[in-house]
CSV table of C-alpha atoms and ligand atoms in Angstrom, one decimal:
chain,number,residue,atom,x,y,z
A,61,MET,CA,0.0,0.0,-0.1
A,62,LYS,CA,1.1,3.5,-1.0
A,63,GLU,CA,0.2,6.8,0.6
A,64,HIS,CA,0.3,10.0,-1.5
A,65,PRO,CA,-0.3,13.5,-0.2
A,66,ARG,CA,0.1,15.2,-3.8
A,67,VAL,CA,-2.0,14.9,-6.8
A,68,ALA,CA,0.7,14.6,-9.1
A,69,GLU,CA,2.3,11.3,-7.3
A,70,LEU,CA,-1.1,9.5,-7.0
A,71,ARG,CA,-1.6,10.2,-10.9
A,72,SER,CA,1.6,8.7,-11.7
A,73,ALA,CA,1.3,5.8,-9.6
A,74,LEU,CA,-2.1,5.4,-11.2
A,75,SER,CA,-0.7,5.5,-14.6
A,76,SER,CA,0.5,2.2,-14.1
A,77,SER,CA,-2.0,0.5,-12.0
A,78,PRO,CA,-4.3,-2.2,-13.6
A,79,GLY,CA,-8.1,-1.3,-14.0
A,80,PRO,CA,-10.9,-1.5,-13.0
A,81,VAL,CA,-9.8,1.3,-10.6
A,82,ALA,CA,-12.1,2.1,-7.3
A,83,LEU,CA,-12.4,4.9,-5.4
A,84,VAL,CA,-13.7,5.1,-1.7
A,85,PRO,CA,-14.0,8.8,-0.7
A,86,THR,CA,-13.8,9.1,3.1
A,87,MET,CA,-13.1,11.9,5.8
A,88,GLY,CA,-11.1,9.1,7.8
A,89,TYR,CA,-11.8,7.9,11.2
A,90,LEU,CA,-12.8,4.7,9.5
A,91,HIS,CA,-15.4,2.4,11.1
A,92,GLU,CA,-16.9,-0.8,9.8
A,93,GLY,CA,-19.4,1.2,7.7
A,94,HIS,CA,-16.2,2.4,5.6
A,95,LEU,CA,-14.6,-0.7,5.6
A,96,SER,CA,-17.8,-2.5,4.0
A,97,LEU,CA,-17.4,-0.2,1.1
A,98,ILE,CA,-13.6,-0.8,0.8
A,99,ARG,CA,-14.2,-4.6,1.1
A,100,ARG,CA,-16.9,-4.2,-1.7
A,101,ALA,CA,-14.6,-2.1,-4.0
A,102,ARG,CA,-11.6,-4.8,-3.4
A,103,GLY,CA,-13.8,-7.6,-4.5
A,104,GLU,CA,-15.0,-5.6,-7.6
A,105,ASN,CA,-11.9,-4.0,-9.0
A,106,ARG,CA,-8.0,-4.4,-9.5
A,107,THR,CA,-6.9,-1.2,-8.0
A,108,VAL,CA,-8.6,0.2,-4.8
A,109,VAL,CA,-7.9,4.1,-4.0
A,110,VAL,CA,-9.3,5.1,-0.6
A,111,SER,CA,-9.0,9.0,-0.2
A,112,ILE,CA,-9.0,10.5,3.3
A,113,PHE,CA,-9.4,14.2,3.3
A,114,VAL,CA,-11.7,16.1,6.1
A,115,ASN,CA,-13.2,18.8,3.5
A,116,PRO,CA,-13.5,22.2,5.2
A,117,SER,CA,-15.8,23.4,2.4
A,118,GLN,CA,-18.5,21.0,3.6
A,119,PHE,CA,-18.8,22.3,7.2
A,120,GLY,CA,-20.6,25.4,8.0
A,121,PRO,CA,-18.8,28.0,10.1
A,122,ASN,CA,-20.3,26.6,13.5
A,123,GLU,CA,-19.8,23.0,12.7
A,124,ASP,CA,-17.3,20.5,14.1
A,125,PHE,CA,-14.6,20.9,11.2
A,126,THR,CA,-11.8,21.5,13.7
A,127,ARG,CA,-13.0,18.6,16.2
A,128,TYR,CA,-13.9,16.1,13.7
A,129,PRO,CA,-12.4,12.8,14.7
A,130,ARG,CA,-9.0,12.1,13.0
A,131,ASP,CA,-6.4,8.8,13.3
A,132,MET,CA,-4.4,8.6,10.4
A,133,ASP,CA,-2.3,6.0,12.1
A,134,ARG,CA,-5.5,3.7,12.7
A,135,ASP,CA,-7.0,4.4,9.2
A,136,ARG,CA,-3.5,3.6,7.5
A,137,ARG,CA,-3.7,0.1,9.5
A,138,LEU,CA,-7.3,-0.6,8.5
A,139,CYS,CA,-6.7,0.4,4.9
A,140,ASP,CA,-3.6,-1.8,4.9
A,141,GLU,CA,-5.5,-4.8,6.5
A,142,ALA,CA,-8.4,-4.4,3.8
A,143,GLY,CA,-6.1,-4.7,0.9
A,144,VAL,CA,-6.2,-1.0,-0.2
A,145,ASP,CA,-3.6,-0.1,-2.9
A,146,HIS,CA,-3.4,3.5,-2.5
A,147,ILE,CA,-4.1,6.0,0.2
A,148,PHE,CA,-4.6,9.5,-1.1
A,149,ALA,CA,-4.4,12.0,2.0
A,150,PRO,CA,-3.9,15.5,0.5
A,151,GLU,CA,-3.5,18.7,2.6
A,152,VAL,CA,-6.5,21.3,2.4
A,153,SER,CA,-3.9,23.6,0.1
A,154,GLU,CA,-3.5,20.6,-2.4
A,155,MET,CA,-7.4,20.4,-2.9
A,156,TYR,CA,-7.9,24.1,-2.7
A,157,PRO,CA,-4.8,25.8,-3.9
A,158,PRO,CA,-4.4,29.6,-3.8
A,159,GLY,CA,-6.7,31.1,-6.5
A,160,ASP,CA,-9.3,28.0,-6.4
A,161,ARG,CA,-12.8,29.6,-7.3
A,162,THR,CA,-14.7,26.7,-9.0
A,163,ILE,CA,-17.7,25.2,-7.0
A,164,VAL,CA,-20.2,22.5,-8.3
A,165,GLU,CA,-23.8,22.8,-7.3
A,166,VAL,CA,-26.3,20.1,-7.8
A,167,THR,CA,-29.6,22.5,-8.0
A,168,GLU,CA,-32.7,21.7,-6.1
A,169,LEU,CA,-31.3,18.3,-4.8
A,170,GLN,CA,-28.8,20.2,-2.6
A,171,ASP,CA,-31.5,22.4,-1.1
A,172,ARG,CA,-33.5,19.9,0.5
A,173,TRP,CA,-33.5,18.2,3.8
A,174,GLU,CA,-30.0,18.1,5.2
A,175,GLY,CA,-29.2,21.1,2.8
A,176,ALA,CA,-31.8,23.0,4.1
A,177,SER,CA,-30.3,22.8,7.7
A,178,ARG,CA,-26.8,22.9,6.8
A,179,PRO,CA,-26.5,25.5,4.0
A,180,GLY,CA,-23.7,25.1,1.5
A,181,HIS,CA,-23.1,21.5,2.8
A,182,PHE,CA,-23.9,19.8,-0.4
A,183,ARG,CA,-22.0,22.4,-2.5
A,184,GLY,CA,-18.9,21.5,-0.6
A,185,VAL,CA,-19.6,17.7,-1.1
A,186,ALA,CA,-20.4,17.8,-4.6
A,187,THR,CA,-17.2,20.3,-5.2
A,188,VAL,CA,-14.7,17.9,-3.3
A,189,VAL,CA,-16.2,14.6,-5.0
A,190,ALA,CA,-15.8,16.3,-8.3
A,191,LYS,CA,-12.3,17.2,-8.0
A,192,LEU,CA,-11.6,13.7,-6.5
A,193,PHE,CA,-13.2,12.1,-9.3
A,194,ARG,CA,-10.9,13.9,-11.9
A,195,ILE,CA,-7.8,13.3,-9.8
A,196,VAL,CA,-8.4,9.7,-9.5
A,197,ARG,CA,-10.6,9.1,-12.7
A,198,PRO,CA,-12.1,5.7,-11.1
A,199,ASP,CA,-14.4,3.3,-12.8
A,200,ARG,CA,-16.4,2.7,-9.8
A,201,ALA,CA,-17.0,5.1,-6.6
A,202,TYR,CA,-18.3,3.6,-3.6
A,203,PHE,CA,-20.7,5.7,-1.3
A,204,GLY,CA,-22.8,4.4,1.7
A,205,GLU,CA,-26.5,4.7,1.7
A,206,LYS,CA,-26.2,6.2,5.3
A,207,ASP,CA,-25.7,9.5,3.6
A,208,TYR,CA,-28.4,9.1,1.2
A,209,GLN,CA,-29.0,12.5,-0.1
A,210,GLN,CA,-25.4,12.7,-0.7
A,211,LEU,CA,-25.6,9.4,-2.8
A,212,GLN,CA,-28.3,10.9,-4.8
A,213,ILE,CA,-26.5,14.0,-5.3
A,214,VAL,CA,-23.2,12.4,-6.3
A,215,THR,CA,-25.1,10.1,-8.7
A,216,ARG,CA,-26.8,13.2,-10.4
A,217,MET,CA,-23.7,15.0,-10.7
A,218,ALA,CA,-21.8,12.2,-12.1
A,219,THR,CA,-24.6,11.7,-14.7
A,220,ASP,CA,-25.0,15.4,-15.4
A,221,LEU,CA,-21.4,15.8,-16.0
A,222,PHE,CA,-20.7,12.9,-18.0
A,223,LEU,CA,-18.1,11.6,-15.8
A,224,ASP,CA,-18.2,8.3,-17.0
A,225,LEU,CA,-18.1,6.1,-13.7
A,226,GLU,CA,-20.4,4.1,-11.7
A,227,VAL,CA,-21.4,5.4,-8.4
A,228,VAL,CA,-22.3,2.4,-6.3
A,229,GLY,CA,-24.5,2.8,-3.2
A,230,CYS,CA,-23.7,0.4,-0.4
A,231,PRO,CA,-26.0,-0.9,2.3
A,232,THR,CA,-25.9,1.0,5.8
A,233,VAL,CA,-23.9,-0.8,8.5
A,234,ARG,CA,-25.9,-0.8,12.0
A,235,GLU,CA,-24.9,-1.9,15.4
A,236,PRO,CA,-26.9,-4.9,16.7
A,237,ASP,CA,-29.5,-2.4,18.1
A,238,GLY,CA,-30.1,-0.6,14.9
A,239,LEU,CA,-27.9,2.6,15.5
A,240,ALA,CA,-26.5,3.5,12.2
A,241,LEU,CA,-22.5,3.6,12.3
A,242,SER,CA,-21.2,7.2,11.9
A,243,SER,CA,-17.7,8.8,12.7
A,244,ARG,CA,-19.8,11.4,14.8
A,245,ASN,CA,-21.4,8.5,17.2
A,246,VAL,CA,-18.1,9.0,19.2
A,247,TYR,CA,-19.2,12.2,20.5
A,248,LEU,CA,-22.3,10.5,22.2
A,249,ASP,CA,-22.5,9.8,25.9
A,250,PRO,CA,-24.5,6.6,27.1
A,251,ALA,CA,-27.7,8.7,27.3
A,252,GLY,CA,-27.2,10.2,23.9
A,253,ARG,CA,-26.4,6.9,22.6
A,254,GLN,CA,-29.8,5.7,23.9
A,255,ALA,CA,-31.7,8.8,22.4
A,256,ALA,CA,-30.0,8.3,18.9
A,257,LEU,CA,-32.1,5.3,18.7
A,258,GLY,CA,-34.9,7.3,18.1
A,259,LEU,CA,-33.7,7.4,14.4
A,260,SER,CA,-33.8,3.7,13.4
A,261,ARG,CA,-36.9,3.2,15.9
A,262,ALA,CA,-38.8,5.7,13.9
A,263,LEU,CA,-37.8,4.4,10.6
A,264,GLN,CA,-38.9,0.7,11.4
A,265,ALA,CA,-42.1,2.1,12.7
A,266,ALA,CA,-42.8,3.6,9.3
A,267,GLN,CA,-41.8,0.4,7.7
A,268,ALA,CA,-44.0,-1.4,10.0
A,269,ASP,CA,-47.1,0.7,9.0
A,270,PHE,CA,-46.2,0.5,5.3
A,271,GLY,CA,-46.2,-3.3,5.6
A,272,ALA,CA,-49.5,-3.1,7.3
A,273,GLY,CA,-50.8,-1.3,4.3
A,274,GLU,CA,-50.6,2.5,5.0
A,275,ARG,CA,-49.8,4.5,1.8
A,276,ARG,CA,-50.6,8.1,3.1
A,277,ARG,CA,-47.4,10.0,3.3
A,278,THR,CA,-48.4,12.1,6.1
A,279,ALA,CA,-49.5,9.3,8.3
A,280,LEU,CA,-46.2,7.7,8.0
A,281,GLU,CA,-44.4,10.7,8.6
A,282,ARG,CA,-46.4,11.6,11.8
A,283,ARG,CA,-45.6,8.0,12.8
A,284,MET,CA,-41.8,8.9,12.7
A,285,GLU,CA,-42.4,12.0,14.5
A,286,ARG,CA,-44.2,10.3,17.3
A,287,VAL,CA,-41.8,7.5,17.8
A,288,ALA,CA,-38.8,10.0,17.8
A,289,HIS,CA,-40.5,12.2,20.2
A,290,ASP,CA,-40.6,9.4,22.7
A,291,TYR,CA,-36.8,9.4,22.6
A,292,SER,CA,-35.8,12.0,25.4
A,293,GLY,CA,-32.7,14.0,24.3
A,294,PHE,CA,-33.6,13.5,20.9
A,295,GLU,CA,-34.6,16.8,19.1
A,296,LEU,CA,-36.2,16.1,15.7
A,297,ASP,CA,-35.3,18.1,12.7
A,298,TYR,CA,-37.0,16.2,9.7
A,299,ALA,CA,-38.9,12.8,9.3
A,300,VAL,CA,-40.1,12.6,5.6
A,301,VAL,CA,-40.9,10.1,3.2
A,302,VAL,CA,-39.6,11.2,-0.2
A,303,ASP,CA,-39.2,9.9,-3.9
A,304,PRO,CA,-35.8,8.1,-3.9
A,305,HIS,CA,-34.2,10.1,-6.7
A,306,THR,CA,-35.7,13.6,-6.4
A,307,LEU,CA,-36.0,13.6,-2.9
A,308,GLU,CA,-39.4,15.1,-3.1
A,309,GLN,CA,-42.3,14.3,-0.9
A,310,LEU,CA,-44.8,12.2,-2.7
A,311,GLN,CA,-48.6,12.4,-2.8
A,312,GLU,CA,-48.9,8.7,-2.5
A,313,VAL,CA,-46.0,6.4,-1.0
A,314,ASN,CA,-45.2,3.4,-3.0
A,315,ALA,CA,-42.4,0.6,-2.4
A,316,GLU,CA,-39.6,2.5,-4.0
A,317,SER,CA,-40.0,5.5,-1.5
A,318,ARG,CA,-37.4,6.4,1.0
A,319,ALA,CA,-37.9,7.4,4.6
A,320,LEU,CA,-35.4,10.0,5.9
A,321,ILE,CA,-35.0,11.3,9.5
A,322,ALA,CA,-32.4,13.6,11.0
A,323,GLY,CA,-32.2,15.3,14.5
A,324,TRP,CA,-29.7,16.4,17.0
A,325,VAL,CA,-28.6,14.7,20.3
A,326,SER,CA,-26.6,16.9,22.8
A,327,GLY,CA,-26.1,19.2,19.7
A,328,VAL,CA,-24.7,16.4,17.5
A,329,LYS,CA,-26.4,16.2,13.9
A,330,LEU,CA,-27.6,12.5,13.2
A,331,ILE,CA,-29.0,11.2,10.2
A,332,ASP,CA,-30.4,7.9,9.1
A,333,ASN,CA,-32.8,6.8,6.4
A,334,ALA,CA,-34.3,3.4,5.0
A,335,ALA,CA,-36.5,2.0,2.2
A,336,ILE,CA,-39.9,2.1,3.1
A,337,ALA,CA,-40.3,-1.4,2.0
A,338,PRO,CA,-37.3,-3.3,3.1
A,339,VAL,CA,-36.0,-6.1,0.7
B,485,PAF,O1,-19.3,10.9,3.4
B,485,PAF,C1,-18.1,11.9,3.5
B,485,PAF,O2,-17.3,11.1,4.3
B,485,PAF,C2,-17.9,13.0,2.9
B,485,PAF,O3,-19.1,13.5,2.6
B,485,PAF,C3,-17.1,12.7,1.3
B,485,PAF,C4,-18.0,11.7,0.3
B,485,PAF,C5,-15.9,11.8,1.6
B,485,PAF,C6,-16.6,14.0,0.8
B,485,PAF,O4,-15.9,14.7,1.7
C-alpha cells in the first residue's frame, strides 16, 4: 500500500495500475461502514484507492470541522489490512490551492432536507467529490446509503457532467440495536447513544406501518415524528417519506419510496434513512 499526499504523485502511480480502478472517498476515522465499502471495492476492482480528507468546504462556520475525529495511524492500518492499494491523503492546500474559485452545485437536490439545515454543505461535498473523481478517474466510486441525500447528489452530478463512472451505493452498516454507524457517534455519551436510537426506531415504525398497508405519506411521517418524540434527548429536524431520486415528498407512497430522518442529540447532528419497503 502506498500513501500519496500530492495529486501528481497519485496520478503517476495510477498511470501504471491495472483497471478497473475503484475510489472510496472518506473523511477518515474509518469504521465498519467504511470498511464494508472498501471490501466491496476490493472484491469488484483491481486497484483500490481510498481518499482520506476532512473537507473544510462542507462544514458550516459553526460546525465541527476542527474537532471532527481524526486518527491517521489507525486509518492507515485498517486500509492496509483491507487490501487497499493507494491512500490519497492531501492537505487542504493541495485540494484548494490559492486562487481556487470553482464550485459544483447540484441544484434543488442540494437545497432539500440536510441542505436546508446545513446551507452550503452539499456544494462542498459535490465540489470535493468532483475534484476527487477528476484526480483519480475511477471506473467505480463507492458511497454508503447512510448519507442517502449525498449519494443521490453525487449520482446526479456524475450523470449530468458525463463523468463516465459508476456510482455504487452500499447498504448502511448498523450496530446490533439498529444505530447506523457514523464517525460522529463517538461524540455521544451513554444517554445520547440511547436517544440516538430514536432515528432507527422511527424508521422501523414507518416500515411496519407501510407493511400493514398504510400508503398516506403524512400518516407515515407523523408516525416517525411520534416515535422520535418518545426518545428523550432526541430533537427532531425532519422525518419525511420521499421519492428515492428527486427526494421530493410524494403524494402517495410506494415501495420505491425512501424514509429520511434527522435530528440532534446533545448538539450532534445525526441522520438515517431506509427504504420504506425493506427487501
Ligand atoms: O461522506 C463523506 O465522508 C464525505 O461527505 C465525502 C463523500 C468523503 C466528501 O468529503
